[in-house]
XYZ file of C-alpha atoms in Angstrom:
254
model
C 13.058 142.821 156.400
C 16.037 141.811 158.534
C 17.378 138.357 157.679
C 18.933 135.965 160.175
C 21.216 132.942 159.927
C 21.639 130.104 162.366
C 24.205 127.515 163.365
C 23.259 124.467 165.391
C 24.412 121.175 166.860
C 22.843 118.281 168.745
C 25.031 115.852 170.677
C 23.980 112.609 172.293
C 24.411 112.111 176.025
C 27.415 110.387 177.540
C 25.490 108.063 179.863
C 26.737 104.929 178.121
C 23.444 103.031 178.494
C 22.500 102.985 174.830
C 20.229 105.959 175.496
C 19.400 107.698 172.206
C 19.395 111.445 171.708
C 15.844 112.582 172.506
C 16.354 116.227 171.501
C 15.008 117.480 168.191
C 15.151 120.873 166.488
C 14.273 122.728 163.305
C 15.659 125.997 161.906
C 14.047 128.009 159.108
C 16.197 131.078 158.522
C 14.123 132.214 155.557
C 10.956 132.510 157.650
C 12.578 133.261 160.997
C 11.101 130.186 162.705
C 13.108 128.107 165.182
C 12.000 125.146 167.312
C 13.929 123.093 169.866
C 12.541 120.345 172.085
C 13.915 117.904 174.648
C 12.188 114.552 175.122
C 11.588 113.455 178.708
C 13.786 110.499 179.688
C 12.139 107.076 179.902
C 12.573 104.191 182.330
C 14.597 101.148 181.386
C 12.618 98.033 180.500
C 14.233 94.829 181.765
C 17.450 96.802 182.230
C 17.429 98.195 178.696
C 16.667 101.768 177.691
C 13.981 101.861 174.952
C 15.638 102.513 171.607
C 14.069 103.869 169.469
C 12.688 106.120 172.177
C 9.003 107.073 172.255
C 10.069 110.411 173.757
C 12.080 111.123 170.621
C 9.084 110.063 168.537
C 6.788 112.581 170.233
C 9.496 115.276 170.106
C 9.788 114.880 166.353
C 6.014 114.644 165.950
C 5.506 117.841 167.934
C 8.089 119.878 166.028
C 6.737 118.832 162.643
C 3.154 119.578 163.703
C 3.993 123.039 165.075
C 6.092 123.960 162.054
C 3.367 122.863 159.626
C 0.763 124.870 161.542
C 2.901 128.002 161.513
C 3.643 127.728 157.802
C -0.051 127.426 157.051
C -1.217 130.257 159.297
C 1.482 132.823 159.901
C 1.318 136.157 158.107
C 4.758 137.433 157.167
C 3.597 141.072 157.345
C 1.690 140.996 160.629
C 3.073 140.715 164.153
C -0.031 141.206 166.257
C -1.254 137.601 166.171
C 2.026 135.670 166.349
C 1.717 134.897 170.070
C -1.777 133.537 169.494
C -0.474 131.429 166.630
C 2.310 130.030 168.804
C -0.219 129.116 171.487
C -2.526 127.424 168.990
C 0.386 125.635 167.307
C 1.541 124.194 170.640
C -1.990 123.104 171.475
C -2.281 121.319 168.133
C 1.103 119.649 168.625
C 0.084 118.485 172.095
C -3.159 117.093 170.673
C -1.145 115.052 168.172
C 1.001 113.703 171.006
C -2.215 112.707 172.775
C -3.316 110.790 169.689
C 0.061 109.018 169.569
C 0.013 108.131 173.269
C -3.601 106.959 173.244
C -2.751 104.105 170.902
C -0.532 102.292 173.419
C -0.507 101.167 177.037
C 2.256 102.806 179.043
C 3.716 101.340 182.246
C 2.405 103.232 185.315
C 0.663 105.585 182.881
C 4.029 107.307 182.290
C 3.246 109.044 179.013
C 6.078 109.913 176.592
C 6.462 113.669 176.481
C 8.654 116.568 175.534
C 9.441 120.146 176.555
C 10.797 122.941 174.449
C 10.882 126.424 173.026
C 9.629 128.047 169.825
C 10.674 131.453 168.565
C 9.654 133.570 165.595
C 11.748 136.590 164.642
C 10.400 139.554 162.701
C 12.947 142.287 162.048
C 14.167 143.279 165.532
C 11.360 141.677 167.535
C 11.398 138.147 168.918
C 8.213 136.231 169.742
C 8.575 133.190 171.963
C 6.649 130.406 173.667
C 8.086 127.669 175.870
C 7.326 124.957 178.397
C 9.682 123.056 180.693
C 13.403 123.545 181.191
C 14.861 124.590 177.837
C 16.552 127.984 177.671
C 16.275 131.064 175.498
C 18.466 134.149 175.746
C 19.469 137.265 173.857
C 22.962 138.742 174.121
C 23.771 142.221 172.863
C 27.088 142.969 171.180
C 28.043 144.754 174.416
C 27.577 141.545 176.375
C 24.245 142.275 178.044
C 22.550 138.900 178.618
C 18.775 138.509 178.883
C 17.403 135.039 179.679
C 13.754 135.174 178.663
C 12.808 131.683 179.850
C 12.427 130.340 183.371
C 13.203 126.724 184.233
C 9.945 125.145 185.397
C 11.521 122.124 187.089
C 13.610 123.964 189.693
C 11.130 123.417 192.549
C 10.500 119.736 191.921
C 14.253 119.171 191.494
C 14.774 120.443 195.033
C 11.969 118.289 196.474
C 12.057 115.166 194.288
C 13.268 112.936 197.134
C 10.008 113.638 198.944
C 7.924 111.922 196.258
C 7.862 108.700 194.283
C 8.457 108.717 190.541
C 4.792 107.849 190.066
C 3.660 110.839 192.152
C 5.956 113.222 190.288
C 4.852 112.013 186.856
C 1.131 111.572 187.505
C 0.179 113.879 190.369
C 2.614 116.802 190.091
C 3.382 117.036 186.370
C 0.922 119.364 184.590
C -1.005 119.989 187.830
C -1.001 123.755 188.269
C -2.487 123.390 191.749
C 0.585 121.605 193.125
C 3.284 123.903 194.572
C 6.076 122.018 192.767
C 4.285 121.552 189.458
C 5.919 121.728 186.039
C 4.744 121.258 182.474
C 5.339 118.501 179.929
C 3.764 118.157 176.505
C 2.547 114.573 176.791
C -0.950 114.917 175.389
C -2.468 116.050 178.690
C -4.640 119.099 177.929
C -3.506 120.669 181.219
C 0.023 121.086 179.837
C -1.139 124.191 177.980
C -1.481 125.939 181.361
C 2.321 125.827 181.622
C 3.085 127.447 178.261
C 4.621 130.880 178.748
C 5.022 133.374 175.935
C 6.070 136.919 175.250
C 8.045 139.287 173.080
C 11.461 140.854 173.381
C 13.121 143.587 171.349
C 16.422 142.677 169.729
C 19.208 145.215 169.423
C 21.308 145.461 166.284
C 24.005 142.731 166.075
C 22.600 140.736 169.002
C 22.892 136.963 169.263
C 19.957 134.744 170.124
C 20.545 131.343 171.706
C 18.052 128.550 172.354
C 19.226 125.312 173.926
C 18.241 122.220 175.878
C 19.143 121.942 179.554
C 22.413 120.165 178.764
C 23.778 123.699 178.342
C 22.162 125.069 181.514
C 25.443 125.550 183.374
C 26.878 127.655 180.557
C 23.713 129.702 180.133
C 23.515 130.560 183.821
C 27.176 130.950 184.750
C 29.080 132.268 181.727
C 29.031 136.036 181.277
C 27.173 137.564 178.356
C 30.396 138.998 176.993
C 32.073 135.577 176.894
C 28.964 133.856 175.554
C 28.694 136.373 172.739
C 32.195 135.470 171.613
C 31.874 131.695 171.999
C 31.393 129.461 168.979
C 29.171 126.405 169.037
C 32.248 124.182 169.233
C 33.501 126.105 172.251
C 30.102 125.854 173.957
C 29.931 122.123 173.304
C 33.450 121.541 174.618
C 32.738 123.484 177.797
C 29.400 121.801 178.542
C 29.964 118.953 180.997
C 26.419 117.712 181.430
C 25.820 114.028 180.737
C 22.442 114.824 179.190
C 21.719 115.346 175.485
C 22.916 118.769 174.380
C 21.323 120.825 171.608
C 21.931 124.489 170.853
C 20.935 126.917 168.114
C 22.719 130.261 167.732
C 20.985 132.909 165.629
C 22.436 136.174 164.385
C 21.852 138.738 161.673
C 22.801 137.634 158.185
C 25.012 140.467 156.988
Protein backbone atom coordinates (compact mmCIF):
# COMPACT_ATOMS: atom_id res chain seq x y z
CA UNK A 1 0.00 0.00 0.00
CA UNK A 2 1.32 3.43 -0.97
CA UNK A 3 2.06 5.65 2.03
CA UNK A 4 1.67 9.42 2.07
CA UNK A 5 3.03 12.23 4.23
CA UNK A 6 1.59 15.66 4.80
CA UNK A 7 2.72 19.13 5.81
CA UNK A 8 0.26 21.75 6.98
CA UNK A 9 -0.21 25.22 8.42
CA UNK A 10 -3.10 27.34 9.64
CA UNK A 11 -2.69 31.11 9.99
CA UNK A 12 -5.10 33.53 11.58
CA UNK A 13 -6.57 36.37 9.55
CA UNK A 14 -5.11 39.86 9.51
CA UNK A 15 -8.38 41.73 10.07
CA UNK A 16 -7.24 43.16 13.40
CA UNK A 17 -10.67 42.88 15.05
CA UNK A 18 -9.79 40.16 17.53
CA UNK A 19 -11.34 37.64 15.14
CA UNK A 20 -10.12 34.14 16.00
CA UNK A 21 -9.02 31.57 13.45
CA UNK A 22 -12.16 29.60 12.55
CA UNK A 23 -10.40 27.04 10.34
CA UNK A 24 -9.73 23.55 11.65
CA UNK A 25 -8.02 20.52 10.11
CA UNK A 26 -6.86 16.99 10.82
CA UNK A 27 -4.27 14.85 9.03
CA UNK A 28 -3.88 11.09 9.47
CA UNK A 29 -1.05 9.96 7.21
CA UNK A 30 -1.18 6.39 8.49
CA UNK A 31 -4.79 5.93 7.37
CA UNK A 32 -4.78 8.37 4.46
CA UNK A 33 -7.55 10.54 5.93
CA UNK A 34 -7.47 14.34 5.68
CA UNK A 35 -10.10 16.89 6.75
CA UNK A 36 -10.11 20.68 6.45
CA UNK A 37 -12.97 23.01 7.33
CA UNK A 38 -13.55 26.76 7.39
CA UNK A 39 -16.03 28.21 9.88
CA UNK A 40 -18.46 30.80 8.53
CA UNK A 41 -17.73 34.29 9.88
CA UNK A 42 -20.04 35.65 12.58
CA UNK A 43 -21.47 39.12 13.19
CA UNK A 44 -20.01 41.37 15.84
CA UNK A 45 -22.02 41.71 19.04
CA UNK A 46 -21.98 45.23 20.48
CA UNK A 47 -18.98 45.95 18.25
CA UNK A 48 -17.04 42.90 19.42
CA UNK A 49 -16.39 39.74 17.43
CA UNK A 50 -17.39 36.64 19.44
CA UNK A 51 -14.27 35.00 20.84
CA UNK A 52 -14.31 32.06 21.36
CA UNK A 53 -16.21 31.70 18.12
CA UNK A 54 -19.18 29.33 17.83
CA UNK A 55 -18.18 28.79 14.19
CA UNK A 56 -14.84 27.42 15.36
CA UNK A 57 -16.69 25.26 17.88
CA UNK A 58 -18.85 23.65 15.19
CA UNK A 59 -15.84 23.30 12.86
CA UNK A 60 -13.95 21.36 15.49
CA UNK A 61 -17.04 19.35 16.43
CA UNK A 62 -17.65 18.41 12.80
CA UNK A 63 -14.08 17.30 12.10
CA UNK A 64 -13.91 15.14 15.22
CA UNK A 65 -17.29 13.55 14.46
CA UNK A 66 -16.40 12.75 10.84
CA UNK A 67 -12.99 11.37 11.76
CA UNK A 68 -14.45 9.15 14.50
CA UNK A 69 -17.09 7.83 12.10
CA UNK A 70 -14.52 7.00 9.44
CA UNK A 71 -12.23 5.23 11.90
CA UNK A 72 -15.11 3.09 13.09
CA UNK A 73 -16.49 2.20 9.67
CA UNK A 74 -13.86 2.39 6.97
CA UNK A 75 -12.39 -0.82 5.57
CA UNK A 76 -8.71 -0.45 4.74
CA UNK A 77 -8.93 -3.11 2.00
CA UNK A 78 -12.10 -1.97 0.24
CA UNK A 79 -12.62 1.08 -1.96
CA UNK A 80 -16.13 0.53 -3.25
CA UNK A 81 -17.98 2.04 -0.28
CA UNK A 82 -15.71 4.95 0.65
CA UNK A 83 -17.88 7.58 -1.07
CA UNK A 84 -20.92 6.29 0.79
CA UNK A 85 -18.97 6.43 4.04
CA UNK A 86 -17.93 10.02 3.37
CA UNK A 87 -21.55 10.96 2.70
CA UNK A 88 -22.76 9.27 5.88
CA UNK A 89 -19.91 10.76 7.92
CA UNK A 90 -20.80 14.28 6.77
CA UNK A 91 -24.46 13.68 7.54
CA UNK A 92 -23.58 12.54 11.05
CA UNK A 93 -21.31 15.54 11.57
CA UNK A 94 -24.06 17.89 10.40
CA UNK A 95 -26.50 16.22 12.79
CA UNK A 96 -24.09 16.90 15.66
CA UNK A 97 -23.89 20.55 14.62
CA UNK A 98 -27.69 20.63 14.69
CA UNK A 99 -27.65 19.32 18.25
CA UNK A 100 -25.12 22.00 19.23
CA UNK A 101 -27.08 24.81 17.58
CA UNK A 102 -30.44 23.69 18.97
CA UNK A 103 -29.29 24.38 22.51
CA UNK A 104 -28.99 28.14 22.01
CA UNK A 105 -30.90 31.08 20.58
CA UNK A 106 -29.09 32.73 17.70
CA UNK A 107 -29.67 36.34 16.60
CA UNK A 108 -31.77 36.45 13.39
CA UNK A 109 -31.58 32.65 13.36
CA UNK A 110 -28.02 32.93 11.97
CA UNK A 111 -26.77 29.46 12.82
CA UNK A 112 -23.02 28.85 13.31
CA UNK A 113 -21.76 26.71 10.46
CA UNK A 114 -18.77 25.48 8.55
CA UNK A 115 -17.73 24.36 5.07
CA UNK A 116 -14.95 22.05 4.09
CA UNK A 117 -13.40 19.11 2.31
CA UNK A 118 -12.61 15.51 3.26
CA UNK A 119 -10.33 13.21 1.32
CA UNK A 120 -9.33 9.57 1.71
CA UNK A 121 -6.40 8.22 -0.27
CA UNK A 122 -5.96 4.55 -1.13
CA UNK A 123 -2.84 3.78 -3.14
CA UNK A 124 -3.17 5.96 -6.27
CA UNK A 125 -6.88 6.76 -5.93
CA UNK A 126 -8.31 9.76 -4.12
CA UNK A 127 -11.86 9.83 -2.75
CA UNK A 128 -13.30 13.22 -1.88
CA UNK A 129 -16.38 14.99 -0.57
CA UNK A 130 -16.81 18.73 -0.06
CA UNK A 131 -19.27 21.55 0.51
CA UNK A 132 -18.76 25.30 0.20
CA UNK A 133 -15.70 27.18 -0.98
CA UNK A 134 -12.65 25.20 0.15
CA UNK A 135 -10.34 23.90 -2.57
CA UNK A 136 -8.85 20.56 -3.51
CA UNK A 137 -6.37 19.96 -6.31
CA UNK A 138 -3.91 17.41 -7.64
CA UNK A 139 -0.70 18.44 -9.39
CA UNK A 140 1.39 15.97 -11.37
CA UNK A 141 5.18 16.14 -11.31
CA UNK A 142 4.92 17.55 -14.85
CA UNK A 143 2.86 20.47 -13.57
CA UNK A 144 -0.59 19.40 -14.74
CA UNK A 145 -3.09 20.93 -12.30
CA UNK A 146 -6.54 19.44 -11.67
CA UNK A 147 -8.89 21.33 -9.34
CA UNK A 148 -11.51 18.79 -8.31
CA UNK A 149 -13.68 21.15 -6.27
CA UNK A 150 -15.95 23.96 -7.42
CA UNK A 151 -16.54 27.06 -5.30
CA UNK A 152 -20.23 27.10 -4.40
CA UNK A 153 -20.37 30.76 -3.37
CA UNK A 154 -19.36 32.32 -6.70
CA UNK A 155 -22.93 33.18 -7.76
CA UNK A 156 -24.04 34.69 -4.46
CA UNK A 157 -20.77 36.65 -4.26
CA UNK A 158 -21.66 38.34 -7.54
CA UNK A 159 -25.23 39.13 -6.43
CA UNK A 160 -24.88 39.69 -2.67
CA UNK A 161 -25.68 43.41 -2.93
CA UNK A 162 -29.14 42.48 -4.18
CA UNK A 163 -30.08 40.79 -0.89
CA UNK A 164 -29.97 41.47 2.83
CA UNK A 165 -27.73 39.43 5.10
CA UNK A 166 -30.84 37.82 6.55
CA UNK A 167 -32.08 36.75 3.10
CA UNK A 168 -28.69 35.31 2.15
CA UNK A 169 -28.33 33.35 5.39
CA UNK A 170 -31.92 32.15 5.81
CA UNK A 171 -33.52 32.07 2.36
CA UNK A 172 -30.62 31.36 -0.02
CA UNK A 173 -28.19 29.29 2.05
CA UNK A 174 -28.92 25.55 1.73
CA UNK A 175 -31.92 26.22 -0.54
CA UNK A 176 -31.24 24.23 -3.70
CA UNK A 177 -34.21 25.87 -5.42
CA UNK A 178 -32.64 29.34 -5.33
CA UNK A 179 -30.46 30.21 -8.36
CA UNK A 180 -27.68 31.62 -6.15
CA UNK A 181 -27.79 28.95 -3.47
CA UNK A 182 -24.77 27.53 -1.66
CA UNK A 183 -24.23 25.01 1.11
CA UNK A 184 -23.19 25.39 4.74
CA UNK A 185 -23.03 22.67 7.38
CA UNK A 186 -25.04 24.40 10.10
CA UNK A 187 -27.30 21.57 11.18
CA UNK A 188 -29.86 22.17 8.44
CA UNK A 189 -30.65 18.78 6.88
CA UNK A 190 -30.84 20.45 3.45
CA UNK A 191 -27.09 21.11 3.53
CA UNK A 192 -26.49 17.50 2.49
CA UNK A 193 -27.94 18.38 -0.94
CA UNK A 194 -24.84 20.52 -1.52
CA UNK A 195 -22.25 17.84 -0.74
CA UNK A 196 -20.36 16.85 -3.87
CA UNK A 197 -18.13 13.80 -4.05
CA UNK A 198 -16.09 11.76 -6.47
CA UNK A 199 -12.84 9.98 -7.17
CA UNK A 200 -9.69 10.94 -9.01
CA UNK A 201 -6.69 8.87 -10.03
CA UNK A 202 -3.33 10.06 -8.76
CA UNK A 203 -0.21 9.74 -10.87
CA UNK A 204 3.09 8.70 -9.36
CA UNK A 205 4.86 11.56 -7.50
CA UNK A 206 1.83 13.88 -7.64
CA UNK A 207 1.08 16.45 -4.96
CA UNK A 208 -2.35 16.85 -3.42
CA UNK A 209 -3.38 20.18 -1.90
CA UNK A 210 -6.46 21.01 0.16
CA UNK A 211 -6.94 24.52 1.48
CA UNK A 212 -9.41 27.10 2.74
CA UNK A 213 -10.41 30.01 0.51
CA UNK A 214 -7.66 32.23 1.93
CA UNK A 215 -5.48 30.52 -0.68
CA UNK A 216 -8.00 30.86 -3.51
CA UNK A 217 -5.95 33.37 -5.49
CA UNK A 218 -2.93 31.07 -5.51
CA UNK A 219 -4.96 27.99 -6.39
CA UNK A 220 -6.63 29.67 -9.35
CA UNK A 221 -3.84 31.85 -10.72
CA UNK A 222 -0.51 30.13 -10.07
CA UNK A 223 0.54 27.56 -12.66
CA UNK A 224 0.67 23.89 -11.73
CA UNK A 225 4.39 23.80 -12.39
CA UNK A 226 5.07 26.64 -9.94
CA UNK A 227 2.63 25.28 -7.37
CA UNK A 228 4.29 21.88 -7.48
CA UNK A 229 7.59 23.48 -6.54
CA UNK A 230 6.26 25.83 -3.86
CA UNK A 231 6.72 25.05 -0.18
CA UNK A 232 4.08 25.81 2.41
CA UNK A 233 6.10 28.82 3.58
CA UNK A 234 6.22 30.16 0.04
CA UNK A 235 2.47 29.67 -0.40
CA UNK A 236 1.75 31.42 2.89
CA UNK A 237 4.01 34.36 2.03
CA UNK A 238 2.39 34.81 -1.36
CA UNK A 239 -1.21 34.61 -0.10
CA UNK A 240 -2.53 38.13 0.44
CA UNK A 241 -6.05 37.37 1.59
CA UNK A 242 -7.10 38.85 4.92
CA UNK A 243 -9.09 35.72 5.74
CA UNK A 244 -7.87 32.74 7.78
CA UNK A 245 -5.53 30.59 5.70
CA UNK A 246 -5.13 26.83 6.10
CA UNK A 247 -3.40 24.46 3.69
CA UNK A 248 -2.41 20.80 3.70
CA UNK A 249 0.07 19.45 1.15
CA UNK A 250 0.18 15.68 0.69
CA UNK A 251 2.76 13.67 -1.21
CA UNK A 252 4.12 10.15 -1.38
CA UNK A 253 6.29 9.12 1.54
CA UNK A 254 9.39 7.78 -0.16
